[in-house]
PDB file of C-alpha atoms in Angstrom:
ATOM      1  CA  UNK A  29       0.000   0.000   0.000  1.00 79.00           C
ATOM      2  CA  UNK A  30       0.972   3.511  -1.137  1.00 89.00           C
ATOM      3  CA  UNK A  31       2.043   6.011   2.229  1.00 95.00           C
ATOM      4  CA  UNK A  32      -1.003   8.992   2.158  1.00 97.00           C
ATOM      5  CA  UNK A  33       0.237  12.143   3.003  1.00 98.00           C
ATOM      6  CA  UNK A  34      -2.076  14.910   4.202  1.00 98.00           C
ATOM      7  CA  UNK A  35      -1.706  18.448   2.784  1.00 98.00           C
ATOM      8  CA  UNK A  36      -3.932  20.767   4.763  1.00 97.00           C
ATOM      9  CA  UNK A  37      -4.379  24.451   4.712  1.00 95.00           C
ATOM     10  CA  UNK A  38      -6.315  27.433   3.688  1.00 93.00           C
ATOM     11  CA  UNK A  39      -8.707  27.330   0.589  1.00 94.00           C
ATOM     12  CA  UNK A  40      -7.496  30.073  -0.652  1.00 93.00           C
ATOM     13  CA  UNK A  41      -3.733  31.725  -0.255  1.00 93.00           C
ATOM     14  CA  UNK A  42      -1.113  33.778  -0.964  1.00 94.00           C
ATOM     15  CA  UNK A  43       1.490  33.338  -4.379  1.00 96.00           C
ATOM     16  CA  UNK A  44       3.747  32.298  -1.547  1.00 96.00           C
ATOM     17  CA  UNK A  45       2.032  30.450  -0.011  1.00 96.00           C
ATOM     18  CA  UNK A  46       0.638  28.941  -3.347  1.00 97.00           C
ATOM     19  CA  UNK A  47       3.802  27.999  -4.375  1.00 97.00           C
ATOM     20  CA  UNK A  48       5.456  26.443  -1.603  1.00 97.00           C
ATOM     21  CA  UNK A  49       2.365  24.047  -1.528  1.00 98.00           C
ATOM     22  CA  UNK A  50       2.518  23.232  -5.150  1.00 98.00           C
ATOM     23  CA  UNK A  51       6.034  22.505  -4.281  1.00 98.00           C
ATOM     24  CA  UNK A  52       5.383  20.369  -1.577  1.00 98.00           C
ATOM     25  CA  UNK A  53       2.648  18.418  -3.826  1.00 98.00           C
ATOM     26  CA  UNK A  54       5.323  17.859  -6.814  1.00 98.00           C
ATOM     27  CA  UNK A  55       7.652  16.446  -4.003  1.00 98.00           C
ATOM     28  CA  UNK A  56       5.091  13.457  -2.486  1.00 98.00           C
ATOM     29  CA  UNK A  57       4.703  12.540  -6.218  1.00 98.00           C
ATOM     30  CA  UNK A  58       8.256  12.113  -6.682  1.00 97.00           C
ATOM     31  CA  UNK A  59       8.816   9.879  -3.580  1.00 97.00           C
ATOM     32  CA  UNK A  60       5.908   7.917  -4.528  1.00 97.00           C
ATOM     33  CA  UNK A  61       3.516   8.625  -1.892  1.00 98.00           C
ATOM     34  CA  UNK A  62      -0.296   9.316  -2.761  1.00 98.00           C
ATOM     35  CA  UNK A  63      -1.903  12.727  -2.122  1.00 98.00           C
ATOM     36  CA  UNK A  64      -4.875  13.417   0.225  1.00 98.00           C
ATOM     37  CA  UNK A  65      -6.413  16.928   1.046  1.00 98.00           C
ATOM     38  CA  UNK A  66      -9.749  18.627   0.795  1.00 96.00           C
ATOM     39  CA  UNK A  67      -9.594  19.010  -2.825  1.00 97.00           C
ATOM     40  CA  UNK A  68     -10.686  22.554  -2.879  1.00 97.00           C
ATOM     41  CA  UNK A  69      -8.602  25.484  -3.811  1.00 97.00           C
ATOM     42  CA  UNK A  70      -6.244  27.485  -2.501  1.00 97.00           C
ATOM     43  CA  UNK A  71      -3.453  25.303  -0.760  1.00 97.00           C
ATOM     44  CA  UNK A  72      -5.479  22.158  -1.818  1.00 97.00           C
ATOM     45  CA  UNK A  73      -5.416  23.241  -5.328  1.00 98.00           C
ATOM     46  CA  UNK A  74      -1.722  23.877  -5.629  1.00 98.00           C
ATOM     47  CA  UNK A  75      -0.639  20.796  -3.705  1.00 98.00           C
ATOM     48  CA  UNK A  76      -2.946  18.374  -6.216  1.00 98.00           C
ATOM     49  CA  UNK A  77      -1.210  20.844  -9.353  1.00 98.00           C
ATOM     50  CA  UNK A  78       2.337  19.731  -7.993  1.00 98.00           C
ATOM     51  CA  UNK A  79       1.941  16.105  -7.516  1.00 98.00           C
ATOM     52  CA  UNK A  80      -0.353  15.609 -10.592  1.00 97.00           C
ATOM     53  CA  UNK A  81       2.109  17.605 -12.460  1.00 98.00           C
ATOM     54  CA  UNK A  82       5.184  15.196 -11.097  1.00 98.00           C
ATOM     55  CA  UNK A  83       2.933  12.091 -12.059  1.00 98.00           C
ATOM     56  CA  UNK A  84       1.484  11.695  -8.623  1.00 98.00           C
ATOM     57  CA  UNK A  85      -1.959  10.333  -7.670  1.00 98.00           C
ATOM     58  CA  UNK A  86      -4.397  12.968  -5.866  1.00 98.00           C
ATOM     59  CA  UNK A  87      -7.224  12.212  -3.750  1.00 98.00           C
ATOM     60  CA  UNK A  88      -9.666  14.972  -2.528  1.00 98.00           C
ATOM     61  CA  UNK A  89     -12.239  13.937   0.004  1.00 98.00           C
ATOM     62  CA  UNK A  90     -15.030  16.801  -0.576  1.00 98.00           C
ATOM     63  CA  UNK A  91     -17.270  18.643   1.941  1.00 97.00           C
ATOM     64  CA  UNK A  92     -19.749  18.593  -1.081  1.00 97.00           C
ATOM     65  CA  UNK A  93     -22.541  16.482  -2.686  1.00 97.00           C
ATOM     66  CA  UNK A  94     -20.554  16.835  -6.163  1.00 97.00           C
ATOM     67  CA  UNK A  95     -17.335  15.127  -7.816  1.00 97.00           C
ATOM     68  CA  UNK A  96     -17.124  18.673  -9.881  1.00 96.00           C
ATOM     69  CA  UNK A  97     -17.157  20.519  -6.932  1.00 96.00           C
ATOM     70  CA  UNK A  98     -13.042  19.789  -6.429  1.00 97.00           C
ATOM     71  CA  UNK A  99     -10.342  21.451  -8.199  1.00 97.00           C
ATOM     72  CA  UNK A 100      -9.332  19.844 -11.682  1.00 98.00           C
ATOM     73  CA  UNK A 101      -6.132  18.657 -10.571  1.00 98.00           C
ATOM     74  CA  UNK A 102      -8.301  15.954  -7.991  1.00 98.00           C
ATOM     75  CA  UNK A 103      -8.035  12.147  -9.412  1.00 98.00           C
ATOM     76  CA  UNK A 104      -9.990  10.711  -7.109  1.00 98.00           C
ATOM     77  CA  UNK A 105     -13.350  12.578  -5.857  1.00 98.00           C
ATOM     78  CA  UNK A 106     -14.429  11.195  -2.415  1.00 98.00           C
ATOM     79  CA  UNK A 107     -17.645  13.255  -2.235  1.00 98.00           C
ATOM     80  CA  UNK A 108     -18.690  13.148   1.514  1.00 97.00           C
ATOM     81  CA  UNK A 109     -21.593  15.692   1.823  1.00 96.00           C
ATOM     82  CA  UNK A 110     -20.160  16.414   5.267  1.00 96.00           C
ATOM     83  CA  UNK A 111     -19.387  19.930   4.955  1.00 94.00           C
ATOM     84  CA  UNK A 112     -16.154  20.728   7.767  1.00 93.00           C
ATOM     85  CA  UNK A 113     -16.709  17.169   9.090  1.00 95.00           C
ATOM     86  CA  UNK A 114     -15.011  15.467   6.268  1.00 96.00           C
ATOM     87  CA  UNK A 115     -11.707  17.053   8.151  1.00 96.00           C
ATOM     88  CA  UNK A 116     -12.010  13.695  10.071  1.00 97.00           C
ATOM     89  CA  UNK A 117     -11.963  11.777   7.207  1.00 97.00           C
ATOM     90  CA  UNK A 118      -9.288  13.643   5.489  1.00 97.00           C
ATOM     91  CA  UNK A 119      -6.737  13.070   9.082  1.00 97.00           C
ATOM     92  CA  UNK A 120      -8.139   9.861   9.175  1.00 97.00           C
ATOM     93  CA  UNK A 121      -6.720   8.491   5.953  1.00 97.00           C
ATOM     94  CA  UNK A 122      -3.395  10.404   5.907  1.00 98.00           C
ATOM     95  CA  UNK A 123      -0.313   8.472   7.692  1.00 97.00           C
ATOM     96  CA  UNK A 124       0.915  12.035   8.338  1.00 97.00           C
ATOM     97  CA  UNK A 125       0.091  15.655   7.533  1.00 98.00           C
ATOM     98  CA  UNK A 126       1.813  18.447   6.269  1.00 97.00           C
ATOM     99  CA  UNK A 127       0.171  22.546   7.762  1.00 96.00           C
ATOM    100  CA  UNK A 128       0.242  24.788   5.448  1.00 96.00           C
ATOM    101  CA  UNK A 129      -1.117  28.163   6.052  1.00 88.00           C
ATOM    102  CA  UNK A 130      -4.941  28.610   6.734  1.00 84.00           C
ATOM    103  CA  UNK A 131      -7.877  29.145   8.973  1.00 89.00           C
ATOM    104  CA  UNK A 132     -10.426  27.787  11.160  1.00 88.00           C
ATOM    105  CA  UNK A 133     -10.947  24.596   8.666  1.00 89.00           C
ATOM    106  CA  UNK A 134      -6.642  24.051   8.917  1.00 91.00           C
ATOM    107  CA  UNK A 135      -7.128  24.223  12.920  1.00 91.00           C
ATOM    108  CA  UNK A 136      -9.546  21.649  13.086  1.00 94.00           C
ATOM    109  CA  UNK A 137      -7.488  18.995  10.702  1.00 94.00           C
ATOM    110  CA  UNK A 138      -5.157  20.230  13.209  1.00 94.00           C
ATOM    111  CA  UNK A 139      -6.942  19.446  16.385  1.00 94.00           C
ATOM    112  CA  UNK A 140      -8.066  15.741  14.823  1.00 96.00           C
ATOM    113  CA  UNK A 141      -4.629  15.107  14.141  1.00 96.00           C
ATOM    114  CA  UNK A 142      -3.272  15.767  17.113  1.00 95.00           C
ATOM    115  CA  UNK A 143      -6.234  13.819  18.620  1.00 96.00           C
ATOM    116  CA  UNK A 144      -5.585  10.925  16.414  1.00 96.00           C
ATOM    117  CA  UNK A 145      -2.462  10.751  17.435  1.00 95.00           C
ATOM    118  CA  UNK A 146      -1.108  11.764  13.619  1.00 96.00           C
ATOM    119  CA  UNK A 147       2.147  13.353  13.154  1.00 96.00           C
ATOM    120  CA  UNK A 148       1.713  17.023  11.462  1.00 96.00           C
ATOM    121  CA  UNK A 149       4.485  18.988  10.205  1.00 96.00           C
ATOM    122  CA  UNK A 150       4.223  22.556   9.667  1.00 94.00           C
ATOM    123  CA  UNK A 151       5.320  24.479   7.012  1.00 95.00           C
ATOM    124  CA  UNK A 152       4.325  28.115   7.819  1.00 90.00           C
ATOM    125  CA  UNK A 153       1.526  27.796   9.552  1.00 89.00           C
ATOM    126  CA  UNK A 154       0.912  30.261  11.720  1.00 87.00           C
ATOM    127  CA  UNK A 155      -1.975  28.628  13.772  1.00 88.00           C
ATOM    128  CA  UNK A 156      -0.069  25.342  14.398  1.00 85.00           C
ATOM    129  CA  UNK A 157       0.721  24.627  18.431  1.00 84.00           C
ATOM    130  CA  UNK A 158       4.006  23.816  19.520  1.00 87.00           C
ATOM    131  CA  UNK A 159       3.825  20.182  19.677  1.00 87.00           C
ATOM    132  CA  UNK A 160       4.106  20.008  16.055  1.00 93.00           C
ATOM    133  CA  UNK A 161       6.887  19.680  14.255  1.00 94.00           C
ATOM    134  CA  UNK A 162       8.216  22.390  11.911  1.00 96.00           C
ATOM    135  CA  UNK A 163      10.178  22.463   8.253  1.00 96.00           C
ATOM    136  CA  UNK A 164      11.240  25.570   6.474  1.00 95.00           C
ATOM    137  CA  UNK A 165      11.120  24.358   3.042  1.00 97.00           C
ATOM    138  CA  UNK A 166       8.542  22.359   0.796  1.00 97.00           C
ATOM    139  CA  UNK A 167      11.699  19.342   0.553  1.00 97.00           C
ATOM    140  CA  UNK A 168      12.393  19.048   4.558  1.00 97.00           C
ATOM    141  CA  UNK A 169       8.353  19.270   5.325  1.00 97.00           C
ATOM    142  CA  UNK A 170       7.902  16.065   3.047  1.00 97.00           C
ATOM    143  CA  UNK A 171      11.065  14.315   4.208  1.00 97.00           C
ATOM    144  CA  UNK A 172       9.673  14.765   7.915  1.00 96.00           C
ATOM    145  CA  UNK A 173       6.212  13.554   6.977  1.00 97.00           C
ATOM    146  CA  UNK A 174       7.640  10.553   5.196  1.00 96.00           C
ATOM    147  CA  UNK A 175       9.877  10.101   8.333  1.00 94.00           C
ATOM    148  CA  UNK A 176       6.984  10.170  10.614  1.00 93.00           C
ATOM    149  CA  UNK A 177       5.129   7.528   8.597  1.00 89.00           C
ATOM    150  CA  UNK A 178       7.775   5.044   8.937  1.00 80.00           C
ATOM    151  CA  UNK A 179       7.508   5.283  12.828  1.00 74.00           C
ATOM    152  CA  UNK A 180       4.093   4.923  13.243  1.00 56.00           C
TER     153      UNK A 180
END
């Protein structure tokens, strides 16, 4: 079985912000691990555009009642029509999750994570607690979340 690695983070961002996620994306595609966020925009949207761009595998698990409601760079829909709740889901299926920045939706995947006893790496994010681990660059954030799977 593929490793899932969580991107979470706002749906929508800065260029900076955009980027580094994209980034981030492109690099769990090119160590072979499989993709899973909200499959929105913003942070969600760049992260699917980097991995699907590096031949990667996306998965968006949507708040929704529609496939078409996630961003075109989503290969696998998992329409939930759970609105915020699907954040569980999302934590759930990752092995470990990468914080980008965001908002109240990022704090929650934040707060099941930490509940779920997931390891999160932060990349930026300004609303992450202390007990998570930080990265200061799209390459370290991924090497620490692949880490992290392979210790759990």
């Amino acid at each position: 079985m593929k490793t899932m690695i969580g991107v979470i983070g706002g749906s929508e961002s800065s260029q900076e912000v955009y980027a580094q996620a994209y980034d981030v994306g492109r690099e769990i595609a090119r160590r072979g691990a499989v993709l899973v966020c909200g499959g929105l925009g913003g942070v969600m949207e760049a992260a699917c555009k980097g991995a699907q761009e590096a031949g990667g595998l996306t998965v968006g698990v949507l708040p929704g009642q529609q496939a078409e409601e996630g961003n075109p760079y989503v290969d696998i829909p998992v329409v939930t029509g759970m609105g915020y709740a699907r954040n569980a889901v999302l934590v759930r299926t990752a092995r470990s999750l990468i914080a980008l920045d965001g908002s109240y939706g990022t704090l929650s995947e934040l707060a099941f994570a930490l509940q779920m006893g997931k390891p999160v790496v932060s990349l930026g994010c300004r609303i992450a607690p202390d007990e998570v681990a930080r990265a200061t660059d799209p390459v370290s954030a991924v090497e620490q979340a692949i880490a992290a799977c392979s210790k759990g």
